[in-house]
CSV table of N, CA and C in Angstrom, one decimal:
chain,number,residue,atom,x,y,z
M,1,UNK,N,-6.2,-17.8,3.8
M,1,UNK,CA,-7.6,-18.2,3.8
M,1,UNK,C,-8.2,-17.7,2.5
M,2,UNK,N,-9.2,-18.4,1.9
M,2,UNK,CA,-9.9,-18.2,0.8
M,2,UNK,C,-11.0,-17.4,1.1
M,3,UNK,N,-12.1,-16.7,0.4
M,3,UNK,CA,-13.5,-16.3,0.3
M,3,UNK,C,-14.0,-17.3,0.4
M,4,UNK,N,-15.3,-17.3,1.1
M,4,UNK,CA,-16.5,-18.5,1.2
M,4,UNK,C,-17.8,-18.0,0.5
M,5,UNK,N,-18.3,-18.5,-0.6
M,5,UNK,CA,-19.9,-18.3,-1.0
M,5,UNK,C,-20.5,-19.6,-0.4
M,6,UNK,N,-21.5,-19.2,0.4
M,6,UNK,CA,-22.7,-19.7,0.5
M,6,UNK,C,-24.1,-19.3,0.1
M,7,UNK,N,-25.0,-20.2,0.1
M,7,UNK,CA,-26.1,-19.6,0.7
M,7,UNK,C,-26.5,-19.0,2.0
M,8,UNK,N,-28.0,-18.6,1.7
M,8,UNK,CA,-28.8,-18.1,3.5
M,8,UNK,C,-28.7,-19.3,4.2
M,9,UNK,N,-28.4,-19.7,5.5
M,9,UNK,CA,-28.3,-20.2,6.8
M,9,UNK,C,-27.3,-21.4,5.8
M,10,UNK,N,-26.7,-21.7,5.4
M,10,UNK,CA,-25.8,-22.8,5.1
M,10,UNK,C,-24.6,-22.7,5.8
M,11,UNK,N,-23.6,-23.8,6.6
M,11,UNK,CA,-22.4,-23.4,7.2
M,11,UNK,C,-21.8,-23.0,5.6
M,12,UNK,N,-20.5,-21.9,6.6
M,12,UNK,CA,-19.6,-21.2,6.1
M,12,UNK,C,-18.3,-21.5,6.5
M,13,UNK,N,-17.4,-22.4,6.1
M,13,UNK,CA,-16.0,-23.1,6.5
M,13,UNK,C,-14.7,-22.4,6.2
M,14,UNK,N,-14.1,-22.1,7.2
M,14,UNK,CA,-12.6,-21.3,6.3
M,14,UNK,C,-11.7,-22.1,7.1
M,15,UNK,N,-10.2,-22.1,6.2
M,15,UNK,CA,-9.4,-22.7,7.2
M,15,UNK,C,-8.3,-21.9,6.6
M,16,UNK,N,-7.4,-21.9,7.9
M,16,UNK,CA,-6.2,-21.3,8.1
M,16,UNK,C,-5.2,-22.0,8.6
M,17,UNK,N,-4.2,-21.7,7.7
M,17,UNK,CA,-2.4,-22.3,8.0
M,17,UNK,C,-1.9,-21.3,8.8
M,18,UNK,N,-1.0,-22.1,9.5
M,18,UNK,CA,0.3,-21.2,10.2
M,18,UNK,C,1.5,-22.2,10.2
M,19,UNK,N,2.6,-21.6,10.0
M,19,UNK,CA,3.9,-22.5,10.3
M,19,UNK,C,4.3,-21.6,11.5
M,20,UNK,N,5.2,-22.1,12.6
M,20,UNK,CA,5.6,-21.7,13.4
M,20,UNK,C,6.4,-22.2,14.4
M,21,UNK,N,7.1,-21.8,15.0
M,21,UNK,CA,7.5,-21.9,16.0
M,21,UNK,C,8.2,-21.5,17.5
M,22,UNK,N,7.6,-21.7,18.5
M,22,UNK,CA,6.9,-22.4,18.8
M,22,UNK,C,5.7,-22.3,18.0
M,23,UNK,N,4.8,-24.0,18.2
M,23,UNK,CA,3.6,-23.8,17.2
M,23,UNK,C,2.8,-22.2,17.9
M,24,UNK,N,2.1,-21.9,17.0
M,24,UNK,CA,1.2,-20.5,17.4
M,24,UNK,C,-0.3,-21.1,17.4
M,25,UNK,N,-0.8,-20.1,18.4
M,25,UNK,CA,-2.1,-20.5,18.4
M,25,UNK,C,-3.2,-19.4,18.0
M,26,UNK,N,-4.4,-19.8,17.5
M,26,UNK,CA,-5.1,-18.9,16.3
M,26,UNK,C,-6.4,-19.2,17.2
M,27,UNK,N,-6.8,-17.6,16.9
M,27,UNK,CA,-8.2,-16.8,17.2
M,27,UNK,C,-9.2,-16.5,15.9
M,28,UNK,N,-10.2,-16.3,16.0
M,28,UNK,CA,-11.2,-16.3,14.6
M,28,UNK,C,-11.8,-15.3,15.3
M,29,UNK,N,-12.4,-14.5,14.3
M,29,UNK,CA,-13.3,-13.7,14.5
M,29,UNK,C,-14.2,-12.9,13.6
M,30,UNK,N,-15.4,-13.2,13.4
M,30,UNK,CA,-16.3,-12.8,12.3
M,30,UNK,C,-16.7,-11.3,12.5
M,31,UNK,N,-16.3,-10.2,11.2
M,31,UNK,CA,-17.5,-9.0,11.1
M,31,UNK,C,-18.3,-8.8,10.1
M,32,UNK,N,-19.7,-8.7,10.7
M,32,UNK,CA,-20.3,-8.4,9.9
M,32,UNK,C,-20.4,-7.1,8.9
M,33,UNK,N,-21.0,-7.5,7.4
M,33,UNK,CA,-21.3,-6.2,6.7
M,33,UNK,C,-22.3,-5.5,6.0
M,34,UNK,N,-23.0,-4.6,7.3
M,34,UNK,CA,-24.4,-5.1,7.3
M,34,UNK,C,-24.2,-3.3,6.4
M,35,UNK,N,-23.7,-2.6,5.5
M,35,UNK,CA,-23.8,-1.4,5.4
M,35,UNK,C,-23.6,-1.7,4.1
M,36,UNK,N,-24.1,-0.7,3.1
M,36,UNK,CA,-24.0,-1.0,1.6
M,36,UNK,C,-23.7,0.6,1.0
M,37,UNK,N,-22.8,0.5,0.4
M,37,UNK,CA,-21.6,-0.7,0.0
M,37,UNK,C,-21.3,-1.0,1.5
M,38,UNK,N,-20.3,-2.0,1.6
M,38,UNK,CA,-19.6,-2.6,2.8
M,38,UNK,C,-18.6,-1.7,3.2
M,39,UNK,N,-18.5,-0.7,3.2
M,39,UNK,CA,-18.0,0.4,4.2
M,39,UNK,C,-17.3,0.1,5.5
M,40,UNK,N,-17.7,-0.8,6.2
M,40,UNK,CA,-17.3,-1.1,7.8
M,40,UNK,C,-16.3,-2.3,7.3
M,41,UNK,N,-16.6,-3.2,5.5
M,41,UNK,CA,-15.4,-3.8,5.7
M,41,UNK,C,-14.3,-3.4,5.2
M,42,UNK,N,-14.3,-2.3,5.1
M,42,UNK,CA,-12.5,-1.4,4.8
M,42,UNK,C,-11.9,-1.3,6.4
M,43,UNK,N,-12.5,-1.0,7.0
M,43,UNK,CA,-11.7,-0.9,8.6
M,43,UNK,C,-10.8,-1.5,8.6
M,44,UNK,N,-9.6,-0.9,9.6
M,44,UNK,CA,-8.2,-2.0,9.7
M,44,UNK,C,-9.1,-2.8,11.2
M,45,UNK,N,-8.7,-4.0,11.7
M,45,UNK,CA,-8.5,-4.7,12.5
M,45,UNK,C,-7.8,-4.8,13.4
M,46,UNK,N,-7.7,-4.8,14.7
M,46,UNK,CA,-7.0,-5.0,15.5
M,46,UNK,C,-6.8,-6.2,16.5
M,47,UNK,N,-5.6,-6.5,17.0
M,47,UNK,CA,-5.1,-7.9,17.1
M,47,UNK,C,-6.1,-7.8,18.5
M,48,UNK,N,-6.2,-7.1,19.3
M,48,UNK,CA,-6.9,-7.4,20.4
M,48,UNK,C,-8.7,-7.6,20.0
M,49,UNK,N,-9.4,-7.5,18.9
M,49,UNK,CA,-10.6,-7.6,18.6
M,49,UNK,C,-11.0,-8.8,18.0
M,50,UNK,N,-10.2,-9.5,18.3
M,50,UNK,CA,-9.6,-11.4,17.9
M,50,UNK,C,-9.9,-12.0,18.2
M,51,UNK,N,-11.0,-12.7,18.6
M,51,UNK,CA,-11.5,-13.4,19.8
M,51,UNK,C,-12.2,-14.8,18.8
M,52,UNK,N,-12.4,-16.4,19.7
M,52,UNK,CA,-12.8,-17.0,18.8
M,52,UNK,C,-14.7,-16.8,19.0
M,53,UNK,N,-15.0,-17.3,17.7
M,53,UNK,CA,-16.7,-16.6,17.4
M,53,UNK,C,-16.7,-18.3,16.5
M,54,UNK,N,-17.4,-19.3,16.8
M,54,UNK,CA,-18.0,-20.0,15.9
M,54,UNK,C,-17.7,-21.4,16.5
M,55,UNK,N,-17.0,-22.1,15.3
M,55,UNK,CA,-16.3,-23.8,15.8
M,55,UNK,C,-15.3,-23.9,15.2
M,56,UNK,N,-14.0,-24.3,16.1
M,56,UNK,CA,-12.9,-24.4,15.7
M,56,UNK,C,-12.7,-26.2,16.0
M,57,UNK,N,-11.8,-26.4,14.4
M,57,UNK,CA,-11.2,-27.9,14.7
M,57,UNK,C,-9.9,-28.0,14.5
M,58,UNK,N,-9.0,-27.9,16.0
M,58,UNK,CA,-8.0,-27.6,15.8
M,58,UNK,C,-6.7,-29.4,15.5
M,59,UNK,N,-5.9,-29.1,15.2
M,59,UNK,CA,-4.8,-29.9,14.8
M,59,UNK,C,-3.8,-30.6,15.5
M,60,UNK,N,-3.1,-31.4,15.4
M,60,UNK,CA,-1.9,-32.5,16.7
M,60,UNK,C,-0.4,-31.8,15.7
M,61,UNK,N,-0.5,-31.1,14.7
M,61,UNK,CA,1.2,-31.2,14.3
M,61,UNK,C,1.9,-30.1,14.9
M,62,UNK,N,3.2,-30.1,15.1
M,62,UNK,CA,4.5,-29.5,16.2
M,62,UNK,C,4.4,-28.4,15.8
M,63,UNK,N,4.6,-27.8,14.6
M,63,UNK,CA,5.3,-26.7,13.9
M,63,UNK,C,4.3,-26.1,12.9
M,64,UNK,N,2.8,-26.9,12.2
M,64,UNK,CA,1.8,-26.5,11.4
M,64,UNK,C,0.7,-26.4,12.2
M,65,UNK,N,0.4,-25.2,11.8
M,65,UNK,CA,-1.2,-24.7,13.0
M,65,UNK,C,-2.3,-25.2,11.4
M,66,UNK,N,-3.4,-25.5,11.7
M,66,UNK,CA,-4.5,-25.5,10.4
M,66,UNK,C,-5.5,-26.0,11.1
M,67,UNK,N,-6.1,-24.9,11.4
M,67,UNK,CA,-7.5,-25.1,11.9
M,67,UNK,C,-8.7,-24.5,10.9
M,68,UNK,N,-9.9,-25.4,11.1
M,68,UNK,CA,-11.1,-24.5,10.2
M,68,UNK,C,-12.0,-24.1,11.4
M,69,UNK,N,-12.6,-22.8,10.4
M,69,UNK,CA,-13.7,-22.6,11.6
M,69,UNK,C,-15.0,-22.2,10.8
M,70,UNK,N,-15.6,-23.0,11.8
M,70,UNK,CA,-17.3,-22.6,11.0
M,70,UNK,C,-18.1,-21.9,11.5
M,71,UNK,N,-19.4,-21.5,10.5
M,71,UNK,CA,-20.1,-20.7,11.5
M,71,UNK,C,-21.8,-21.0,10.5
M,72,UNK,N,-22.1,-21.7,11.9
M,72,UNK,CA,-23.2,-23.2,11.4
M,72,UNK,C,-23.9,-22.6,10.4
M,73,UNK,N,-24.8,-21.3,11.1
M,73,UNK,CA,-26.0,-20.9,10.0
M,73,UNK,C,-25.5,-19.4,9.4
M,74,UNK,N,-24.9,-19.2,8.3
M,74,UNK,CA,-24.3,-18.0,7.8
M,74,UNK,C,-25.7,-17.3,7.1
M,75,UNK,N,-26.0,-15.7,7.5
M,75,UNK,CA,-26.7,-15.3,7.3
M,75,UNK,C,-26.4,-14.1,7.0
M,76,UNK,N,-25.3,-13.4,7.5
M,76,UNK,CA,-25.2,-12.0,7.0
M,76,UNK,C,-23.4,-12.6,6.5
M,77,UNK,N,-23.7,-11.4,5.2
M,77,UNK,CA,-22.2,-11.5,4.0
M,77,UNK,C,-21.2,-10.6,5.6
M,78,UNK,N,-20.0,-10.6,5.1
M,78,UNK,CA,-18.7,-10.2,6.4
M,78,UNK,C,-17.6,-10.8,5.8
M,79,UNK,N,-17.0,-10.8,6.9
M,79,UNK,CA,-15.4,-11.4,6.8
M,79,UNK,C,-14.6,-11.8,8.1
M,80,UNK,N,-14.0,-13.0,7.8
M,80,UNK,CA,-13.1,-13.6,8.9
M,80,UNK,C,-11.9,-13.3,8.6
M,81,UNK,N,-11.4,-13.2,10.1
M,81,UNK,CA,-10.0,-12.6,10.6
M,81,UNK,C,-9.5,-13.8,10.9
M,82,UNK,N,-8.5,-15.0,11.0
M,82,UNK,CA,-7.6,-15.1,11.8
M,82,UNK,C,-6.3,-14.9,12.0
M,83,UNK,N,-6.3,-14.6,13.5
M,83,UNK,CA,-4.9,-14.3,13.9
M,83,UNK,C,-4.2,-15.3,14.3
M,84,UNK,N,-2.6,-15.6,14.3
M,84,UNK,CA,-1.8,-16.4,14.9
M,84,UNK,C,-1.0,-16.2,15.8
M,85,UNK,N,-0.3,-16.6,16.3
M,85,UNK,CA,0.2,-15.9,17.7
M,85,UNK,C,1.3,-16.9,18.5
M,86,UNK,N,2.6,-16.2,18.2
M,86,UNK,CA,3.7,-17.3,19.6
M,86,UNK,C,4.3,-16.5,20.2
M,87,UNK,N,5.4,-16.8,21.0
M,87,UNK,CA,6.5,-15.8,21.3
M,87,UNK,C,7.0,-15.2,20.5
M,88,UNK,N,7.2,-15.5,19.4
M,88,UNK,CA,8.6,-14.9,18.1
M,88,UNK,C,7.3,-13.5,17.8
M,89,UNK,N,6.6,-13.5,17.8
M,89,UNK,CA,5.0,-12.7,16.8
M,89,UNK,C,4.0,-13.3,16.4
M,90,UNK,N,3.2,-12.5,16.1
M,90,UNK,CA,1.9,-12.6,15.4
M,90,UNK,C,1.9,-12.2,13.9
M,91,UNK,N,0.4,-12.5,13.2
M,91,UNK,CA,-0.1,-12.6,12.0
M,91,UNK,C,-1.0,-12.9,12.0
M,92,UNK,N,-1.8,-11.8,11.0
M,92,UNK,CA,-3.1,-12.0,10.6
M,92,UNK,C,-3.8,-12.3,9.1
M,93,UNK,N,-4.7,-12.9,9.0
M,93,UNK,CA,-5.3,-12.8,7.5
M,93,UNK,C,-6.7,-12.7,7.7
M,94,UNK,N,-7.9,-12.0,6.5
M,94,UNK,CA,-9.0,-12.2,6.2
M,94,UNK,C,-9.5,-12.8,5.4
M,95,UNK,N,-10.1,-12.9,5.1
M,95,UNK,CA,-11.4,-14.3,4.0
M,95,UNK,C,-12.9,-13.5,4.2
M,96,UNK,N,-13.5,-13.0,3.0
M,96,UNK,CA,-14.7,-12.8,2.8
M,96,UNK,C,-15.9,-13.7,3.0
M,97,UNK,N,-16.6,-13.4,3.5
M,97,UNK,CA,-17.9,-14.6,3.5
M,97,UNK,C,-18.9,-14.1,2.6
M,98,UNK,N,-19.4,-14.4,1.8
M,98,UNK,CA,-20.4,-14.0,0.9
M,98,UNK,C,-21.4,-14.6,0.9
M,99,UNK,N,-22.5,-13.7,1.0
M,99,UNK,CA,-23.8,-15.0,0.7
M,99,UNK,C,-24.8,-14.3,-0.2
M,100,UNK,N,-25.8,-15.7,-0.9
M,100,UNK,CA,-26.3,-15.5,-2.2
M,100,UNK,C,-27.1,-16.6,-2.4
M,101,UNK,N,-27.9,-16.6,-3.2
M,101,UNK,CA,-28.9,-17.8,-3.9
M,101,UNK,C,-29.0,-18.6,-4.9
M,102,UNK,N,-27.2,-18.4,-5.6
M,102,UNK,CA,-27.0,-18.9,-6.9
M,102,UNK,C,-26.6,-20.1,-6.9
């Protein structure tokens, strides 16, 4: 997943790959960083704090997971988690959300 800059209340879109198999299926979850510096976003993550938070548009292929997920009115800067998940294991990645008036 990439970093997202937006603006105040503008959707914030990330998407995420997975190859797998069996296909895996993926959770999203936004934390906020409401502490300056962003302190809370050094924390590790945990796979059970994974939950989906926004809009997911998920995919029809066998073996390629690629879902985006939005989050309509982005208003506080954070970072998205998704995790993926089959039998064989899991995987995780983050993506910054950033926001600004530039």
């Amino acid at each position: 997943m990439d970093p997202v800059y937006v603006k105040p209340s503008e959707q914030a879109t990330f998407t995420c790959t997975c190859v797998g198999y069996p296909k895996p299926t993926m959770n999203f979850a936004f934390f906020a960083c409401d502490d300056v510096p962003w302190t809370n976003c050094s924390k590790s993550v945990q796979r059970s704090q994974v939950d989906q938070f926004g809009t997911r548009t998920p995919n029809t292929k066998n073996y390629v997971t690629i879902e985006q997920f939005a989050i309509p009115n982005a208003t506080t800067a954070g970072y998205v988690v998704c995790a993926a998940e089959n039998s064989e294991g899991s995987a995780m990645v983050q993506a910054d959300l950033l926001i600004g008036d530039l």
